[in-house]
Short mmCIF file of C-alpha atoms in Angstrom, two decimals:
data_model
loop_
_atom_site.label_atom_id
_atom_site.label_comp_id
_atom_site.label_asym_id
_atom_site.label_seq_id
_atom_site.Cartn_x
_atom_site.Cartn_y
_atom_site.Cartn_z
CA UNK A 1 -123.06 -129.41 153.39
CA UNK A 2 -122.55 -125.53 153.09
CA UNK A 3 -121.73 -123.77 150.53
CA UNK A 4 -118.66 -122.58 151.72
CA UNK A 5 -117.99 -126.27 153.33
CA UNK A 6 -118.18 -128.04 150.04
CA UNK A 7 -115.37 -125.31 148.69
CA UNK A 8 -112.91 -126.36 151.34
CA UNK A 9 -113.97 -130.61 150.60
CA UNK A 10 -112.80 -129.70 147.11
CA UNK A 11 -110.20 -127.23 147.81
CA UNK A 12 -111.51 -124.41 146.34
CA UNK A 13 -112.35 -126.20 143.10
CA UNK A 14 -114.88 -123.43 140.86
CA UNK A 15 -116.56 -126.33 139.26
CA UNK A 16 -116.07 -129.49 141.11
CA UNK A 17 -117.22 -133.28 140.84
CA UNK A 18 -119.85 -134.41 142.66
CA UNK A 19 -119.39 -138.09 143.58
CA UNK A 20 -122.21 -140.00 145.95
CA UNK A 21 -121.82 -143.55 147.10
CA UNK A 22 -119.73 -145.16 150.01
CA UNK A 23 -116.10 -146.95 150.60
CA UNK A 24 -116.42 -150.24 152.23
CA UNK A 25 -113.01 -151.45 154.24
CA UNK A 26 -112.78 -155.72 153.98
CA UNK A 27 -110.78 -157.93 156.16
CA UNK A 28 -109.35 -160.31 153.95
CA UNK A 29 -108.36 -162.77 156.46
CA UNK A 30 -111.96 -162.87 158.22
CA UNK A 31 -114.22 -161.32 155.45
CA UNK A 32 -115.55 -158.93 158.00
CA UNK A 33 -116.98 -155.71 156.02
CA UNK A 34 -116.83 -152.54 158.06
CA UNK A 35 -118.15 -149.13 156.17
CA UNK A 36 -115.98 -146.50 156.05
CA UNK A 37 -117.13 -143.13 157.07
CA UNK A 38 -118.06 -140.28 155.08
CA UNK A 39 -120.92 -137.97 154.00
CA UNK A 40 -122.92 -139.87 151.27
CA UNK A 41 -121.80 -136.70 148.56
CA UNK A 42 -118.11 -136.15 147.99
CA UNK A 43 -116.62 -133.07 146.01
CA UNK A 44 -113.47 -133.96 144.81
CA UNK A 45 -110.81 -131.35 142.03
CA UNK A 46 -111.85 -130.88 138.84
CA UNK A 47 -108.18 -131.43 138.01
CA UNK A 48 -108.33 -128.55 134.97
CA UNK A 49 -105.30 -127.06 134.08
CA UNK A 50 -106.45 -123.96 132.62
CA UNK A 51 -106.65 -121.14 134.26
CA UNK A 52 -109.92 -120.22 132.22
CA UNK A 53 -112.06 -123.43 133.58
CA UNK A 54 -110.39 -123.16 136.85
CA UNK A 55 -108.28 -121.52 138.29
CA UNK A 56 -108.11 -123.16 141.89
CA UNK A 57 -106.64 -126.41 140.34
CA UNK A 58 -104.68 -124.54 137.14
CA UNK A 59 -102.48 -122.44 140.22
CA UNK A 60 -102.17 -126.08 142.04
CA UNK A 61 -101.56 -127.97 138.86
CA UNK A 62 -98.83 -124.79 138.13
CA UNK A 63 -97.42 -125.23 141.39
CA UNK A 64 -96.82 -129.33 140.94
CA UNK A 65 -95.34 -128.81 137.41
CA UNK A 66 -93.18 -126.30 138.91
CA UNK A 67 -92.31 -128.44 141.56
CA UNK A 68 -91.51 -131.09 138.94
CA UNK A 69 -88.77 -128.88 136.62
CA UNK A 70 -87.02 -127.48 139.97
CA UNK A 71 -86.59 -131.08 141.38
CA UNK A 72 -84.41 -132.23 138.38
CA UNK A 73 -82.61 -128.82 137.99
CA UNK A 74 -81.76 -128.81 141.83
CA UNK A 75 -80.46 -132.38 141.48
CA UNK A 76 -78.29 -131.46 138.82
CA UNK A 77 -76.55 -128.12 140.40
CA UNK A 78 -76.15 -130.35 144.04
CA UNK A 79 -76.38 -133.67 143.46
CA UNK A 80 -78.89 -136.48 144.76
CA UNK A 81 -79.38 -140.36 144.87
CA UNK A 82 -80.48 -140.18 140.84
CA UNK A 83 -78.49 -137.50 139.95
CA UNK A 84 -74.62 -136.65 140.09
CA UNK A 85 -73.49 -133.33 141.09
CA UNK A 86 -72.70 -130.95 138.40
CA UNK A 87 -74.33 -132.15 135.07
CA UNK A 88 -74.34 -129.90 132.17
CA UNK A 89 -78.33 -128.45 131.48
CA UNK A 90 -79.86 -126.78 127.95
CA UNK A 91 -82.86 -124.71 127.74
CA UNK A 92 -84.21 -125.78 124.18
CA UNK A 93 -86.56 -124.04 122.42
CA UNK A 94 -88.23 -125.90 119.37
CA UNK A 95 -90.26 -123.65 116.75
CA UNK A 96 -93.01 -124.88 114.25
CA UNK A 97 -92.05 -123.74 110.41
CA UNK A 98 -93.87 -121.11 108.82
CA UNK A 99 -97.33 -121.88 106.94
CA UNK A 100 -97.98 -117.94 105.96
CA UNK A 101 -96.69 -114.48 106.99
CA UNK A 102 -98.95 -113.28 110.18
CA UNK A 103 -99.26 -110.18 112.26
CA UNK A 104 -96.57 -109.86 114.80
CA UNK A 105 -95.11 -107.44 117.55
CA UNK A 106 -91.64 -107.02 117.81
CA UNK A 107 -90.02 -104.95 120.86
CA UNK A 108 -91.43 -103.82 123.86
CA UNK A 109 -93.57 -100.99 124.79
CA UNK A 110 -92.94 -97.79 122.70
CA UNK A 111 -90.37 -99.85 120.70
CA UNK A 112 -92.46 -102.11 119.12
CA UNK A 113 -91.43 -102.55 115.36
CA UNK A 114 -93.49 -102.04 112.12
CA UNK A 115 -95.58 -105.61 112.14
CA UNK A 116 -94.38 -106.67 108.68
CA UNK A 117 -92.49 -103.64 106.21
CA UNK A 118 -93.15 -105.60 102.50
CA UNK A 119 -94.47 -104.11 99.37
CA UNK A 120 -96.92 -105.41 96.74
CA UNK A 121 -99.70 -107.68 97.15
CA UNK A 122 -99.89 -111.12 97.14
CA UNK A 123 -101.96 -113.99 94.28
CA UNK A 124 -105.31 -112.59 95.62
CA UNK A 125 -104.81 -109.15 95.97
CA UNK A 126 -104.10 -109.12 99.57
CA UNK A 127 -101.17 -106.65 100.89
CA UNK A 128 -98.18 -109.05 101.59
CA UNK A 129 -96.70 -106.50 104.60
CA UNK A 130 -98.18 -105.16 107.54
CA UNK A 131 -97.43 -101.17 108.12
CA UNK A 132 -98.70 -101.41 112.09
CA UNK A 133 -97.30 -101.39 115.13
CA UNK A 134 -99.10 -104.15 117.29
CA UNK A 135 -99.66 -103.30 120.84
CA UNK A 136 -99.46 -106.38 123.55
CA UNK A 137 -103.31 -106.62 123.46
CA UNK A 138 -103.78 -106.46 119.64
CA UNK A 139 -106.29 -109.38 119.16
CA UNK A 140 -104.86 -109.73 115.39
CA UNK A 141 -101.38 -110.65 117.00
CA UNK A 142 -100.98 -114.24 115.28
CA UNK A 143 -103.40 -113.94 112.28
CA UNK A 144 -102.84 -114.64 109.00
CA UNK A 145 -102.23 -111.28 106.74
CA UNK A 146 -103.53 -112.78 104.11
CA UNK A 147 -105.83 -115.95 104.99
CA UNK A 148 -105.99 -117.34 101.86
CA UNK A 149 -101.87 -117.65 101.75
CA UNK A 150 -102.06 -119.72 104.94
CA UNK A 151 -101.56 -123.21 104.74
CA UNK A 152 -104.09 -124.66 107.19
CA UNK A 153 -104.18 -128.31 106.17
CA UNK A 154 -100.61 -128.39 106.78
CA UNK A 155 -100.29 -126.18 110.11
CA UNK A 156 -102.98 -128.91 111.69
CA UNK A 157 -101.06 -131.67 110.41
CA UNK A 158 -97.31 -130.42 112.12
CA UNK A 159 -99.39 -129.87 115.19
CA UNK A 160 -100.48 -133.46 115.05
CA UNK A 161 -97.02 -134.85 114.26
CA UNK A 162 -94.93 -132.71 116.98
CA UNK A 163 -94.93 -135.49 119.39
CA UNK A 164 -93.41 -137.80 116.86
CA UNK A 165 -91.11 -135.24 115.55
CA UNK A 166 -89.69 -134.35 118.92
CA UNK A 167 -89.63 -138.75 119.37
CA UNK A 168 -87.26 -138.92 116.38
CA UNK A 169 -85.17 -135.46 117.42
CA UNK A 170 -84.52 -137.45 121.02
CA UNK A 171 -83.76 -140.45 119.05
CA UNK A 172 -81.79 -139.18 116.59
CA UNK A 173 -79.83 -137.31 119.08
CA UNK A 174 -78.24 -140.27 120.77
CA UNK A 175 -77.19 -141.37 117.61
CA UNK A 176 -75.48 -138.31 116.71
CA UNK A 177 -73.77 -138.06 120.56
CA UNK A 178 -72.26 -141.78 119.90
CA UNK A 179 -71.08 -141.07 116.52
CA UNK A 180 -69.40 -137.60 117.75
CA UNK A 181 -67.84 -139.14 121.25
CA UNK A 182 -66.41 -142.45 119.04
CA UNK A 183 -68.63 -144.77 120.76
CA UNK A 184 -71.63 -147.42 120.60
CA UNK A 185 -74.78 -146.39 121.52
CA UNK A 186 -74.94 -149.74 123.96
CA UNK A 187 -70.91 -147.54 125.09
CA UNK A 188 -73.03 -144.31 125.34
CA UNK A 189 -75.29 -145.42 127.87
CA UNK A 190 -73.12 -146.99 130.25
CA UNK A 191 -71.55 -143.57 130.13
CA UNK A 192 -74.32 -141.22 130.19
CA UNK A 193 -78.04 -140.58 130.39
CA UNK A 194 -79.75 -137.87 128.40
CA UNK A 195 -83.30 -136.82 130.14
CA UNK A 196 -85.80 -134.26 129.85
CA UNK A 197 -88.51 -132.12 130.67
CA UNK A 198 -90.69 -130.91 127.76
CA UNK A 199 -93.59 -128.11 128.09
CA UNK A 200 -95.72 -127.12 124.96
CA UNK A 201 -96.74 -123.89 124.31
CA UNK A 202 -99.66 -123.09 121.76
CA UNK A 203 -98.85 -119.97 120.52
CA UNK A 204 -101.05 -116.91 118.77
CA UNK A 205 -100.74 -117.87 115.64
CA UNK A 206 -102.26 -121.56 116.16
CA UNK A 207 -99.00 -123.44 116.29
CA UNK A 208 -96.90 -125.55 118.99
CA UNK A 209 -93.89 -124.48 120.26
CA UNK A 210 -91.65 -126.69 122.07
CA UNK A 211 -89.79 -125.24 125.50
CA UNK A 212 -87.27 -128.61 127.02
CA UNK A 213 -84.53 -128.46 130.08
CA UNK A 214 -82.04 -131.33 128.74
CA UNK A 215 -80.29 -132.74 131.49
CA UNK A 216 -76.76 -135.22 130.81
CA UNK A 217 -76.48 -137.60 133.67
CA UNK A 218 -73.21 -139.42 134.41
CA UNK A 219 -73.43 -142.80 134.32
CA UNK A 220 -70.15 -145.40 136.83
CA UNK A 221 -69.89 -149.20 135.58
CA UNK A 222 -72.38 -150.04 137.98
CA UNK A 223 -75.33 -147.59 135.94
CA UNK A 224 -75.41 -145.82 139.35
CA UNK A 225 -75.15 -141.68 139.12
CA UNK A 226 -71.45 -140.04 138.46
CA UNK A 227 -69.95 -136.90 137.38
CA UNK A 228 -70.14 -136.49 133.52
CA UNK A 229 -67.13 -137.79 131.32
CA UNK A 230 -65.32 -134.47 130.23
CA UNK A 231 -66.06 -135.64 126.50
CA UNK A 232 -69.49 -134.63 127.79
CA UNK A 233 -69.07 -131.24 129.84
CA UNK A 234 -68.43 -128.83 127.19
CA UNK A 235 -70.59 -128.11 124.04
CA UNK A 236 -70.84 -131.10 122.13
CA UNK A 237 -74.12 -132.23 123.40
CA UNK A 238 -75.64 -128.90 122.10
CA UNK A 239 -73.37 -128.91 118.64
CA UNK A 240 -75.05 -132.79 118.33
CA UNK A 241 -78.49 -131.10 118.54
CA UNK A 242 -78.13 -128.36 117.05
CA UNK A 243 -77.16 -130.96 113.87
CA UNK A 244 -79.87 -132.92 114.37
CA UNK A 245 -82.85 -130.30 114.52
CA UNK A 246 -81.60 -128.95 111.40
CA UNK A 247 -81.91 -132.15 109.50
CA UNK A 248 -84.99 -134.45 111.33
CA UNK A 249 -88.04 -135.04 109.89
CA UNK A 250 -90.87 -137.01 109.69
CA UNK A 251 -92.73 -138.89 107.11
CA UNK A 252 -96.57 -137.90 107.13
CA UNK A 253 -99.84 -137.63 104.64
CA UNK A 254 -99.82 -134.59 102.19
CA UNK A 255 -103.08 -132.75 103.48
CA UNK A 256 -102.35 -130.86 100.13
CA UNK A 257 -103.62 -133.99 98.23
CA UNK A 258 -107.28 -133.71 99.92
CA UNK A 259 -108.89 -131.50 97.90
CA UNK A 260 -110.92 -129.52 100.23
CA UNK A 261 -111.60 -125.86 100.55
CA UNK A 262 -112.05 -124.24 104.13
CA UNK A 263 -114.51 -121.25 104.80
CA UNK A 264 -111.78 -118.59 103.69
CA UNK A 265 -111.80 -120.17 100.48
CA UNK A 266 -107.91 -121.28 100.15
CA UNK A 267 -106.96 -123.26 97.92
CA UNK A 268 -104.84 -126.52 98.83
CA UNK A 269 -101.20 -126.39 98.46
CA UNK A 270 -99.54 -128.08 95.26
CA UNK A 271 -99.60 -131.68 96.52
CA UNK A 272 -96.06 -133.79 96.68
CA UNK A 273 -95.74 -136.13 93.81
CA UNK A 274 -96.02 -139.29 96.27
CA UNK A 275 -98.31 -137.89 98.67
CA UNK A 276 -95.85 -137.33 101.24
CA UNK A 277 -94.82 -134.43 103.54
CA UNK A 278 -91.71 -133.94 105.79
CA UNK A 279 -92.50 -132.62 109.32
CA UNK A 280 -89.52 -130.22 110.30
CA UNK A 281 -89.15 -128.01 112.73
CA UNK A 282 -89.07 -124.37 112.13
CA UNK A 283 -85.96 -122.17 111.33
CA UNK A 284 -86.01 -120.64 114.58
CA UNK A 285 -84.25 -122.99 117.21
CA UNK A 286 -82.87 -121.51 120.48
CA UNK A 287 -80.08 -123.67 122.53
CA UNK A 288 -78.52 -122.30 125.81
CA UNK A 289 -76.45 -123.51 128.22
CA UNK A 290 -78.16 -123.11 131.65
CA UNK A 291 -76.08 -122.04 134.59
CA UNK A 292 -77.42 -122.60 137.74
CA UNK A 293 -74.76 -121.24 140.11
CA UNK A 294 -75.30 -117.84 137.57
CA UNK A 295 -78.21 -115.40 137.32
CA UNK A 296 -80.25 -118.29 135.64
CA UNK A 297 -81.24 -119.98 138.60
CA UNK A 298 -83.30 -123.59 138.92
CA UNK A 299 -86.83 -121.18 139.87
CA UNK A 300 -86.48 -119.39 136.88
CA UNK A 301 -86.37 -121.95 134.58
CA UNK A 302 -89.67 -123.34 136.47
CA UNK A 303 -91.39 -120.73 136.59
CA UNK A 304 -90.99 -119.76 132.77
CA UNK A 305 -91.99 -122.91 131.93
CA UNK A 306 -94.77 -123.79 134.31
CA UNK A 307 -96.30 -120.82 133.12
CA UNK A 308 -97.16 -122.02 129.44
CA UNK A 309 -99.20 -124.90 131.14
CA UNK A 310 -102.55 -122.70 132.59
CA UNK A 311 -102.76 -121.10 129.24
CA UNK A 312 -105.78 -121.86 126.96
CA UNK A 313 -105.40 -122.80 123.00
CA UNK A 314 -107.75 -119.05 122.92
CA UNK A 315 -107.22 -116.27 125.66
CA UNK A 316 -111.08 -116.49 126.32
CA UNK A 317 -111.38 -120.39 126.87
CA UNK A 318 -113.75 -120.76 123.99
CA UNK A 319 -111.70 -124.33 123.37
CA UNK A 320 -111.60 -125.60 126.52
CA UNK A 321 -113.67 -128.78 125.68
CA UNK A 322 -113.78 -130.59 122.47
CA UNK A 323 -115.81 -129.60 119.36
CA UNK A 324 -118.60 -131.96 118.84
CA UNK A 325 -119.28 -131.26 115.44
CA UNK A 326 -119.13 -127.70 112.93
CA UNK A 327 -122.80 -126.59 113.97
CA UNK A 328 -121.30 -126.84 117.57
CA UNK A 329 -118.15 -124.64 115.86
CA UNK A 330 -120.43 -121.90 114.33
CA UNK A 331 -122.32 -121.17 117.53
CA UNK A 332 -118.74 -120.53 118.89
CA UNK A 333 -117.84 -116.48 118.94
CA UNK A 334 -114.50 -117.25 117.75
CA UNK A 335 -112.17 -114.91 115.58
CA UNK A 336 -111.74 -116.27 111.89
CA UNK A 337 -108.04 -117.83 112.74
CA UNK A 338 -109.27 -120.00 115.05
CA UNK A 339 -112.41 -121.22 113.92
CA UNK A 340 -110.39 -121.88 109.91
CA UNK A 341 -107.66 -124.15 112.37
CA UNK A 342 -110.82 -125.67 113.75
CA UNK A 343 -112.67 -126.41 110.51
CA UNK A 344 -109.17 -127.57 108.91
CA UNK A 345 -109.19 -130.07 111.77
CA UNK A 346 -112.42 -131.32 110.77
CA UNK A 347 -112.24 -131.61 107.00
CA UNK A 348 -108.82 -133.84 106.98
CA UNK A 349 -110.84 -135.94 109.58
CA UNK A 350 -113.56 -136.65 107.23
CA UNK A 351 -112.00 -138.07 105.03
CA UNK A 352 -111.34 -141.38 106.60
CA UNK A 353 -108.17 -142.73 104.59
CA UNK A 354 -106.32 -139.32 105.38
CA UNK A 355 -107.11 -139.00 109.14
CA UNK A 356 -106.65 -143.03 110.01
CA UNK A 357 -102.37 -142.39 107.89
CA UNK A 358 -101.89 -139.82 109.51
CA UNK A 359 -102.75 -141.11 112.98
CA UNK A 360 -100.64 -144.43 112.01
CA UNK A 361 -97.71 -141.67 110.85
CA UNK A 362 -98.07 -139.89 114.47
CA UNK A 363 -98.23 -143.22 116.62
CA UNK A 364 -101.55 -143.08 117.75
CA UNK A 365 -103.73 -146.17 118.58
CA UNK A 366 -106.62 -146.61 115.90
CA UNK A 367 -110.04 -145.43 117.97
CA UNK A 368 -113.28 -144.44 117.17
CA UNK A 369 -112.63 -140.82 116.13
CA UNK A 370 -110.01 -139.99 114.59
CA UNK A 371 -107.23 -138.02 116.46
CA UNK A 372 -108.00 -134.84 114.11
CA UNK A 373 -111.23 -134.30 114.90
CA UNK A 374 -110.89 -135.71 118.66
CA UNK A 375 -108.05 -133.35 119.33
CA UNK A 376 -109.73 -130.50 116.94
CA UNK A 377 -110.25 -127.87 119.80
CA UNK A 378 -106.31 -128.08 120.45
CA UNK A 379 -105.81 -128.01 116.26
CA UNK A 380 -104.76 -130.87 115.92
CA UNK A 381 -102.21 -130.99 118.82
CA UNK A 382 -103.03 -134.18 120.98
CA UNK A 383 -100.11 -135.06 123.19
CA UNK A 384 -99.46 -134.05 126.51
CA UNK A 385 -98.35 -130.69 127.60
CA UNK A 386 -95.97 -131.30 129.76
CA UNK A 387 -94.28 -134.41 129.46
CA UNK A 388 -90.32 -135.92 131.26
CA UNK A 389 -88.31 -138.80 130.90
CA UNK A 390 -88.18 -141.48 133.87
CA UNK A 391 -84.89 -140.07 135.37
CA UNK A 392 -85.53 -136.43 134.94
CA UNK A 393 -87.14 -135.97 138.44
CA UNK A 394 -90.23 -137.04 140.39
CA UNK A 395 -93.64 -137.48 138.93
CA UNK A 396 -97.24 -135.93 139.10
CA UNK A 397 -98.13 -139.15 141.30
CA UNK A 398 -96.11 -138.52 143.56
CA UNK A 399 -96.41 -135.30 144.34
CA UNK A 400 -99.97 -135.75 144.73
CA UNK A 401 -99.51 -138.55 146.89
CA UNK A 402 -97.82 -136.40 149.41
CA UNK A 403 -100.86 -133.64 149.16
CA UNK A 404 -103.26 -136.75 149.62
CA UNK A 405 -101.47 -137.85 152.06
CA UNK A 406 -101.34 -135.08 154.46
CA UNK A 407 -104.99 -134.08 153.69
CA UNK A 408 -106.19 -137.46 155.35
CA UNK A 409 -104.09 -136.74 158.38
CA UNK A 410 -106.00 -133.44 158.84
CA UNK A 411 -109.06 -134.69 157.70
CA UNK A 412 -108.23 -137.29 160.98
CA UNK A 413 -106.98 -134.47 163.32
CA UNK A 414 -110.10 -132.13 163.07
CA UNK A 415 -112.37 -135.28 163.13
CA UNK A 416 -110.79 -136.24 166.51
CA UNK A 417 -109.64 -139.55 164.74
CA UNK A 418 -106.58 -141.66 166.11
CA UNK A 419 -103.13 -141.83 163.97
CA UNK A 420 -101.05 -144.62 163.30
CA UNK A 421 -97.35 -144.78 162.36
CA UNK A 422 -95.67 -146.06 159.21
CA UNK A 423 -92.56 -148.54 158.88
CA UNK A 424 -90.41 -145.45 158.34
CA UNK A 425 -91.82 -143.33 161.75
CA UNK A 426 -94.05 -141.15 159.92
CA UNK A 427 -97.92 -140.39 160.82
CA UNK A 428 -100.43 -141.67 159.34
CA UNK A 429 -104.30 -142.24 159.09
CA UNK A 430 -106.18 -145.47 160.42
CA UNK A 431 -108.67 -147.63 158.26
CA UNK A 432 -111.71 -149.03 159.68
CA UNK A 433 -110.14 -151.75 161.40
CA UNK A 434 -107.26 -149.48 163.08
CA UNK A 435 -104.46 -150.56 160.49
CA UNK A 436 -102.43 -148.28 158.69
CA UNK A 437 -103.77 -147.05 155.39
CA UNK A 438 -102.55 -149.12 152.57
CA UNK A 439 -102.26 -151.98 154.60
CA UNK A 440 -102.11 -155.50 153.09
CA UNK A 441 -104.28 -157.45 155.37
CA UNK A 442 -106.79 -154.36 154.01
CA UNK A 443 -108.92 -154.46 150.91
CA UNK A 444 -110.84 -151.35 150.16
CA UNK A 445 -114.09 -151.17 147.72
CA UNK A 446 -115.49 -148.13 146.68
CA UNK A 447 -118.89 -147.79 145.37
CA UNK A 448 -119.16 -144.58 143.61
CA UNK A 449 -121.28 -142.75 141.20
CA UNK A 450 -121.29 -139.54 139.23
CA UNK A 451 -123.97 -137.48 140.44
CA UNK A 452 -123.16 -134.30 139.12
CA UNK A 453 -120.81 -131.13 138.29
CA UNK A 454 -120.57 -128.04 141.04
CA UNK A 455 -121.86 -128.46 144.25
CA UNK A 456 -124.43 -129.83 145.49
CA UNK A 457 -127.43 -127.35 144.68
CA UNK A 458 -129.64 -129.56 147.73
CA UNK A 459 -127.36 -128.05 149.96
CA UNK A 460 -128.08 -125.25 152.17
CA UNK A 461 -126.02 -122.15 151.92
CA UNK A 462 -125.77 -120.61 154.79
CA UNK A 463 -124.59 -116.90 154.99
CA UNK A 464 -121.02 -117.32 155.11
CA UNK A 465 -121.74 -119.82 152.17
CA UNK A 466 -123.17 -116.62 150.18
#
């Protein structure tokens, strides 16, 4: 296949996977075995969200999370067979605490603020404030002013816990909605339905950052979509959170207690008395009401958050993939921020008792690496970027099932292939034994391999290709 051939099999993919092997179509009420054809070597997406390892399938992975957020915001301005017409919508945004004063750039353009205006120095001698004004591209934007001030065991270990902080926020939430409104919680949910769409954001300084669209659905006796209760049009949804973020936490292992120094040479913190720490979220919480018949509209929203989802833990990529081990780390050319996150990541793993509490304290299934060093590269931060309730809209599957869908009926049309028609009308492609894909009576084996990453070098590139 040419070069520029095996770009269109995968879509455009920079780096994609090279499968080789065959798909074998069996009639289950005969056992008659008819191979399917196909070229031998198959390039199929790489599937990488980041626009630093690919950008092909970060704009299409973009474009289906965007897809995703609009879908439930559309359904709740107009209405649709999950969603009643009119429900109320937040934009949340969910801050991790401070673990040291850092360079920052307030303002735009020429307006941009003095970083950090403080006087004195701090325990080691370091200036505590920041005279500067950061511009945009400032690579110190996010760095500790003083490195030895910033608590690294601990910023790892919120990163690692946000998923089960945000658990007991949505949790505790409903509680505090039931208790406001005068009702059970088994009362609340015949009434209403609170989903969501969450999107992480790992910002400069190392640190997760929550962005969620919280959508209240109207619930008849039946459980089938209504208008909201008036109870819960107005604000007391957002006074209920705003309550609750204030006053959540969760229970997780003191990294202060491992005694450990990292490369900058800071000290651990002063270690709770019972080896405990409370995960909180940061002082800086933003709740507003969206209004979708306004100048907010349902793209906006998507597109603000679907563009947190192609960005990199670094602006260059350097932690893309995992870290296999700290002589892997020190051949990285990362700044010193990164690389300390990094190494805090790996020195909590080690030891053994720490990492395997605090993985039971975040909900994560015991493995053979422990979630700190696994998820190092991210530091510390292993959940999902983007994740939704059931309700909130359609899914990642699904969407790609449409794609996949109506790639096979082109793949048929320029192969001169015959259609076929589905129960509901609709066209599609024809196995081996002319039945509709998908068909019962159809059982489909495929026998594939890995045979490589980019294409195929065996290949011939022709001029085009070039």
């Amino acid at each position: 296949m040419a070069g520029h051939e095996q770009a269109k099999a995968a879509g455009g993919c920079a780096r994609p996977i090279r499968l080789a092997g065959q798909t074998d179509h069996v009639d289950l009420a005969t056992g008659e075995i008819r191979r399917a054809s196909g070229p031998p070597v198959v390039h199929v997406r790489c599937n990488n969200r980041r626009a630093s390892a690919c950008p092909t399938c970060s704009a299409l992975y973009k474009r289906d999370a965007r897809r995703i957020v609009i879908t439930g915001l559309v359904g709740a301005a107009k209405g649709n067979q999950n969603v009643g017409a009119g429900c109320p919508v937040w934009f949340v945004t969910l801050t991790a605490p401070s673990f040291g004063p850092v360079h920052s750039r307030c303002g735009r353009g020429a307006e941009a603020k003095v970083c950090r205006p403080r006087r004195g120095t701090c325990e080691h001698g370091r200036a505590l404030g920041c005279t500067e004004r950061h511009g945009p591209d400032d690579r110190r934007l996010g760095e500790p002013i003083c490195p030895r001030c910033f608590n690294y065991g601990r910023a790892v270990v919120w990163n690692s816990m946000c998923a089960a902080l945000w658990k007991a926020t949505r949790d505790r939430l409903e509680s505090a909605v039931a208790s406001a409104a005068g009702l059970t919680m088994t009362g609340l949910r015949r009434e209403i339905r609170v989903s969501f769409v969450k999107v992480a954001e790992m910002q400069k300084r190392g640190l997760v950052h929550l962005h969620v669209v919280i959508r209240v659905d109207g619930r008849d006796s039946s459980g089938e979509p209504a208008a909201v209760p008036s109870w819960a049009a107005g604000d007391l949804i957002a006074d209920c959170l705003r309550g609750v973020v204030a006053t959540v936490a969760v229970d997780a292992p003191d990294p202060a207690g491992v005694a450990l120094l990292d490369a900058s040479g800071a000290l651990p913190a002063q270690p709770s008395s019972d080896g405990r720490w409370e995960v909180r979220w940061g002082a800086q919480v933003d709740i507003r009401r969206i209004d979708l018949d306004g100048e907010t509209n349902a793209a906006q929203v998507a597109n603000y958050l679907a563009k947190y989802l192609t960005k990199s833990v670094t602006g260059n990529g350097l932690l893309d993939s995992p870290v296999r081990s700290l002589g892997h780390l020190a051949r990285l050319p990362l700044r010193d921020h990164p690389r300390r996150l990094v190494e805090a990541c790996w020195r909590l793993g080690s030891d053994r008792a720490f990492a395997e509490a605090l993985d039971a304290a975040a909900g994560r299934a015991p493995g053979r690496t422990v979630g700190l060093i696994r998820w190092s590269h991210a530091f510390g931060f292993g959940s999902h970027w983007m994740t939704k309730s059931r309700r909130y809209s359609t899914t990642f599957g699904a969407v790609r099932a449409v794609r996949r869908r109506w790639a096979r009926l082109l793949g048929a049309a320029l192969g001169g292939r015959p259609f076929g028609t589905d129960e509901a009308g609709g066209l599609v492609t024809l196995d081996e034994f002319g039945r509709p894909d998908g068909d019962a009576r159809t059982l489909v084996v495929g026998e594939w391999r890995y045979a490589g990453r980019g294409r195929d070098p065996s290949a011939t590139t022709d001029q085009a290709g070039a």
